[in-house]
């Protein structure tokens, strides 16, 4: 049985109910986070809670809990879940109210926390890489907020499902932005390149981990705008996210990327990432 948290109570998932007038349901008026958990230890929790705060600020919704309260609630969900490795999904909506775009006069936010099995990438995907396709980014101009109104991301992601690809890589005005549910890196002339954070992309927690590891490993890297033309001639393309960690894209729009195999820079980063995760789980460093 999966236990979830809903508005002050721990209940069985099957029993959890929200009113149909919840603004999350009516307008997608809410924010969310997905926190990876390894060996029942949340990874980068502080950073996920900081991003949650930015998303809440961005939609003008007061945070219903302090960081300590969040840690406590998330800790309880992790302990009650059947999986040692898991993804903790948490969502806050502006709660129930009349069907009116205007914020309700009194806001009773809906707080929901759901543990999920961690859909880590298969060893096949790590070994051989995955296929991806590109599409024009047609989302709004606040992609830095992690909001539950995900219809554009859903439609963009479905394009790649239909094409048997693992991700849709988004291009806006001739520049690489990110994936429909991931950050994207490329390796060009041996240098790891990351697009700069802006209102057009989500500040990925894994993106930060990858850049920190690149710095600590002395890997050559730059944060700068990446034109689509560079994406197309990259030696390596990677997607990163909390659930997929780091995966190499070995085919893009049906074209082979680099050698067609996960490249040497990817292999180095993948190994670093795994070591870093293990160190954090042993409690040897701040997560
Ligand atoms: N961009 C988008 C649009 C995403 O949905 C995600 C997944 N949350 C990411 C980037 C990667 O973010 P993170 O590394 O924090 O999971």
Coordinates of C-alpha atoms and ligand atoms in Angstrom, one line a residue:
X1 CA 0.0 0.0 0.0
X2 CA 1.3 3.5 -0.9
X3 CA 0.9 6.1 1.8
X4 CA 0.7 9.7 0.6
X5 CA 0.4 13.0 2.5
X6 CA -2.6 15.2 1.8
X7 CA -3.4 18.4 3.7
X8 CA -2.2 17.3 7.1
X9 CA -2.8 13.6 6.9
X10 CA -1.0 10.5 5.9
X11 CA -3.6 8.4 3.9
X12 CA -3.6 5.4 1.5
X13 CA -3.2 6.6 -2.1
X14 CA -6.6 5.0 -2.9
X15 CA -8.3 7.1 -0.2
X16 CA -6.7 10.5 -1.1
X17 CA -9.3 12.9 -2.5
X18 CA -9.2 16.5 -3.6
X19 CA -12.3 18.7 -4.4
X20 CA -13.2 19.1 -8.1
X21 CA -13.1 22.9 -7.5
X22 CA -9.4 22.7 -6.6
X23 CA -7.5 25.2 -8.8
X24 CA -4.9 22.6 -9.6
X25 CA -7.6 20.7 -11.4
X26 CA -9.4 23.7 -12.9
X27 CA -6.4 25.8 -14.0
X28 CA -3.2 23.9 -13.3
X29 CA -2.6 26.6 -10.7
X30 CA 0.2 25.0 -8.7
X31 CA 3.8 24.1 -8.5
X32 CA 5.7 20.8 -7.9
X33 CA 9.0 19.2 -7.3
X34 CA 10.4 15.7 -7.8
X35 CA 13.2 14.8 -5.3
X36 CA 15.3 11.7 -5.9
X37 CA 15.9 9.5 -2.9
X38 CA 18.7 6.9 -2.7
X39 CA 18.8 4.4 0.1
X40 CA 16.1 6.4 1.8
X41 CA 18.2 9.6 1.8
X42 CA 16.9 12.6 -0.2
X43 CA 19.4 13.9 -2.7
X44 CA 19.9 17.7 -2.9
X45 CA 16.9 18.3 -0.7
X46 CA 17.9 21.8 0.3
X47 CA 18.2 22.8 -3.4
X48 CA 14.9 21.3 -4.3
X49 CA 13.2 23.2 -1.5
X50 CA 14.9 26.4 -2.6
X51 CA 13.6 25.9 -6.2
X52 CA 10.1 25.1 -4.7
X53 CA 10.3 28.5 -3.0
X54 CA 11.2 30.3 -6.2
X55 CA 8.3 28.6 -8.0
X56 CA 5.9 29.6 -5.2
X57 CA 7.2 33.2 -5.3
X58 CA 6.8 33.1 -9.1
X59 CA 3.1 32.2 -8.9
X60 CA 2.5 34.4 -5.8
X61 CA 1.6 31.6 -3.4
X62 CA 2.8 31.6 0.2
X63 CA 4.8 28.6 1.2
X64 CA 2.5 26.6 3.5
X65 CA 5.5 25.0 5.3
X66 CA 8.9 25.9 6.7
X67 CA 12.0 24.0 5.4
X68 CA 12.0 22.0 8.6
X69 CA 8.4 21.0 8.2
X70 CA 9.0 20.0 4.6
X71 CA 12.0 17.9 5.7
X72 CA 9.9 16.2 8.3
X73 CA 7.0 15.5 6.0
X74 CA 9.2 14.2 3.2
X75 CA 11.1 12.1 5.7
X76 CA 7.9 10.5 6.9
X77 CA 6.8 9.7 3.3
X78 CA 10.3 8.2 2.5
X79 CA 10.1 6.0 5.6
X80 CA 6.6 4.7 4.9
X81 CA 7.3 3.9 1.2
X82 CA 8.2 0.4 0.1
X83 CA 11.2 1.4 -2.0
X84 CA 14.6 2.4 -0.7
X85 CA 15.3 4.3 -3.9
X86 CA 12.4 6.5 -4.8
X87 CA 11.2 9.8 -6.3
X88 CA 9.2 12.0 -4.0
X89 CA 6.7 14.0 -5.9
X90 CA 5.3 17.0 -4.1
X91 CA 2.7 19.5 -5.3
X92 CA 1.1 22.6 -3.9
X93 CA -1.9 24.1 -5.6
X94 CA -3.8 27.4 -4.8
X95 CA -6.5 25.1 -3.4
X96 CA -10.3 25.1 -3.9
X97 CA -12.3 28.2 -4.9
X98 CA -15.0 29.5 -7.3
X99 CA -14.2 28.9 -11.0
X100 CA -12.8 32.4 -11.5
X101 CA -9.3 33.2 -12.7
X102 CA -8.8 35.7 -9.9
X103 CA -7.1 34.3 -6.8
X104 CA -9.7 33.3 -4.2
X105 CA -10.0 35.8 -1.3
X106 CA -8.9 33.2 1.2
X107 CA -6.4 30.6 0.0
X108 CA -6.3 27.2 1.5
X109 CA -3.5 25.6 -0.5
X110 CA -3.6 21.9 -1.3
X111 CA -0.4 20.1 -0.3
X112 CA 0.2 16.6 -1.7
X113 CA 3.2 14.4 -1.4
X114 CA 3.5 11.1 -3.3
X115 CA 6.3 8.6 -3.2
X116 CA 7.1 6.9 -6.6
X117 CA 9.5 4.2 -7.6
X118 CA 12.6 5.8 -9.1
X119 CA 12.4 5.2 -12.8
X120 CA 16.2 5.1 -13.1
X121 CA 17.6 4.6 -16.7
X122 CA 18.1 1.0 -17.9
X123 CA 21.6 -0.3 -18.2
X124 CA 20.9 -0.6 -21.9
X125 CA 20.3 3.2 -22.1
X126 CA 23.4 3.9 -20.1
X127 CA 25.5 1.6 -22.2
X128 CA 24.2 2.5 -25.7
X129 CA 22.6 5.9 -25.2
X130 CA 19.1 6.9 -26.4
X131 CA 17.5 8.5 -29.4
X132 CA 16.0 12.0 -29.2
X133 CA 14.3 14.4 -31.6
X134 CA 14.1 18.1 -31.7
X135 CA 11.0 20.3 -31.7
X136 CA 10.3 24.0 -31.6
X137 CA 9.8 25.2 -28.0
X138 CA 6.3 26.6 -27.9
X139 CA 6.0 26.9 -24.1
X140 CA 5.5 30.2 -22.2
X141 CA 8.1 32.7 -21.1
X142 CA 8.4 31.5 -17.4
X143 CA 9.9 28.0 -18.0
X144 CA 12.1 28.7 -15.0
X145 CA 9.1 28.0 -12.8
X146 CA 8.2 24.3 -12.0
X147 CA 4.5 24.7 -12.4
X148 CA 1.9 21.9 -12.8
X149 CA 0.4 23.4 -15.9
X150 CA 2.5 21.1 -18.1
X151 CA 0.3 20.7 -21.2
X152 CA 3.0 22.1 -23.6
X153 CA 5.6 19.8 -22.0
X154 CA 3.1 16.9 -22.2
X155 CA 2.5 17.5 -26.0
X156 CA 6.2 18.0 -26.7
X157 CA 7.1 14.8 -24.8
X158 CA 4.4 12.8 -26.6
X159 CA 6.0 13.8 -30.0
X160 CA 9.1 11.8 -28.9
X161 CA 7.0 8.9 -27.5
X162 CA 5.3 8.7 -30.9
X163 CA 8.7 8.7 -32.7
X164 CA 10.1 6.1 -30.3
X165 CA 12.6 8.5 -28.8
X166 CA 13.5 9.1 -25.2
X167 CA 13.2 12.8 -25.2
X168 CA 12.2 15.9 -27.2
X169 CA 15.0 18.5 -27.3
X170 CA 13.6 22.0 -27.5
X171 CA 14.9 24.8 -29.8
X172 CA 13.8 28.4 -29.4
X173 CA 14.9 31.1 -31.8
X174 CA 17.7 29.0 -33.1
X175 CA 19.1 28.2 -29.7
X176 CA 19.2 24.9 -27.7
X177 CA 17.1 25.4 -24.5
X178 CA 16.4 22.1 -22.7
X179 CA 14.4 18.8 -23.0
X180 CA 10.7 18.5 -22.4
X181 CA 11.6 17.1 -19.0
X182 CA 15.3 17.3 -18.8
X183 CA 18.3 19.7 -19.1
X184 CA 20.6 19.2 -22.2
X185 CA 24.4 19.5 -22.5
X186 CA 26.6 19.1 -25.5
X187 CA 30.3 18.4 -26.0
X188 CA 31.9 20.3 -28.8
X189 CA 35.6 20.3 -29.6
X190 CA 36.1 18.4 -26.3
X191 CA 34.4 21.2 -24.3
X192 CA 31.3 20.5 -22.2
X193 CA 28.8 23.2 -23.0
X194 CA 25.6 24.1 -21.1
X195 CA 23.0 26.7 -22.1
X196 CA 22.8 29.5 -19.5
X197 CA 19.9 29.6 -17.1
X198 CA 17.2 32.1 -18.0
X199 CA 13.5 32.5 -17.8
X200 CA 13.3 30.1 -20.8
X201 CA 14.5 27.0 -18.9
X202 CA 14.1 25.2 -15.6
X203 CA 17.2 25.6 -13.3
X204 CA 17.9 21.9 -13.1
X205 CA 19.2 20.5 -9.9
X206 CA 21.1 17.8 -11.9
X207 CA 22.4 20.5 -14.3
X208 CA 24.0 22.1 -11.2
X209 CA 25.5 18.8 -10.0
X210 CA 26.9 18.1 -13.5
X211 CA 28.5 21.6 -13.6
X212 CA 29.9 21.3 -10.1
X213 CA 31.4 17.9 -11.0
X214 CA 32.8 19.2 -14.2
X215 CA 34.5 22.0 -12.2
X216 CA 35.8 19.7 -9.5
X217 CA 37.1 17.1 -12.0
X218 CA 38.9 19.9 -14.0
X219 CA 36.8 19.1 -17.1
X220 CA 36.8 21.9 -19.7
X221 CA 33.3 23.4 -19.7
X222 CA 31.5 26.6 -20.6
X223 CA 28.1 28.0 -19.9
X224 CA 26.9 29.9 -23.0
X225 CA 24.1 30.1 -25.5
X226 CA 24.3 27.1 -27.8
X227 CA 23.1 27.6 -31.4
X228 CA 21.2 24.8 -33.0
X229 CA 24.0 24.4 -35.5
X230 CA 26.4 23.5 -32.7
X231 CA 23.9 21.0 -31.3
X232 CA 23.8 19.4 -34.8
X233 CA 27.6 19.0 -35.0
X234 CA 28.2 18.1 -31.3
X235 CA 30.4 15.1 -30.5
X236 CA 28.2 14.3 -27.6
X237 CA 24.7 15.3 -26.5
X238 CA 23.4 14.5 -23.0
X239 CA 20.1 14.8 -21.2
X240 CA 20.1 15.1 -17.4
X241 CA 17.3 15.1 -14.8
X242 CA 16.7 14.0 -11.2
X243 CA 15.2 10.7 -12.3
X244 CA 17.3 10.0 -15.4
X245 CA 20.6 11.3 -13.9
X246 CA 22.9 11.6 -17.0
X247 CA 22.2 9.8 -20.3
X248 CA 23.9 10.1 -23.6
X249 CA 21.8 10.9 -26.7
X250 CA 23.4 8.9 -29.5
X251 CA 20.8 9.7 -32.2
X252 CA 19.2 13.0 -32.8
X253 CA 16.5 13.3 -35.4
X254 CA 17.6 10.0 -36.8
X255 CA 21.2 11.2 -37.3
X256 CA 24.1 9.6 -35.5
X257 CA 25.6 11.8 -32.7
X258 CA 29.5 11.7 -32.7
X259 CA 30.6 8.0 -33.0
X260 CA 27.0 6.8 -32.3
X261 CA 28.1 5.5 -28.9
X262 CA 28.1 7.3 -25.5
X263 CA 31.3 9.4 -25.7
X264 CA 34.4 9.6 -23.4
X265 CA 33.3 12.8 -21.7
X266 CA 29.9 11.2 -20.9
X267 CA 31.6 8.2 -19.5
X268 CA 33.8 10.3 -17.2
X269 CA 30.8 12.3 -16.0
X270 CA 28.6 9.2 -15.5
X271 CA 31.3 7.6 -13.4
X272 CA 31.7 10.9 -11.4
X273 CA 28.0 11.2 -10.8
X274 CA 27.7 7.6 -9.5
X275 CA 30.7 8.2 -7.2
X276 CA 29.3 11.5 -6.0
X277 CA 25.9 9.8 -5.3
X278 CA 27.5 7.0 -3.3
X279 CA 29.6 9.5 -1.3
X280 CA 26.5 11.5 -0.4
X281 CA 24.6 8.3 0.6
X282 CA 27.4 7.3 2.9
X283 CA 27.0 10.7 4.5
X284 CA 30.5 11.8 3.7
X285 CA 29.5 15.1 2.1
X286 CA 26.7 17.5 2.0
X287 CA 24.0 16.2 -0.4
Ligands
LIG1 N1 13.8 20.8 -17.5 C1 12.6 20.4 -17.4 C2 11.5 21.1 -18.3 C3 12.2 19.4 -16.5 O1 10.9 19.0 -16.4 C4 13.2 18.8 -15.7 C5 12.9 17.7 -14.8 N2 12.5 18.2 -13.5 C6 14.5 19.3 -15.9 C7 14.8 20.3 -16.8 C8 15.7 18.7 -15.0 O2 15.6 19.2 -13.7 P1 16.1 18.4 -12.5 O3 17.6 18.1 -12.8 O4 16.0 19.3 -11.3 O5 15.3 17.1 -12.4

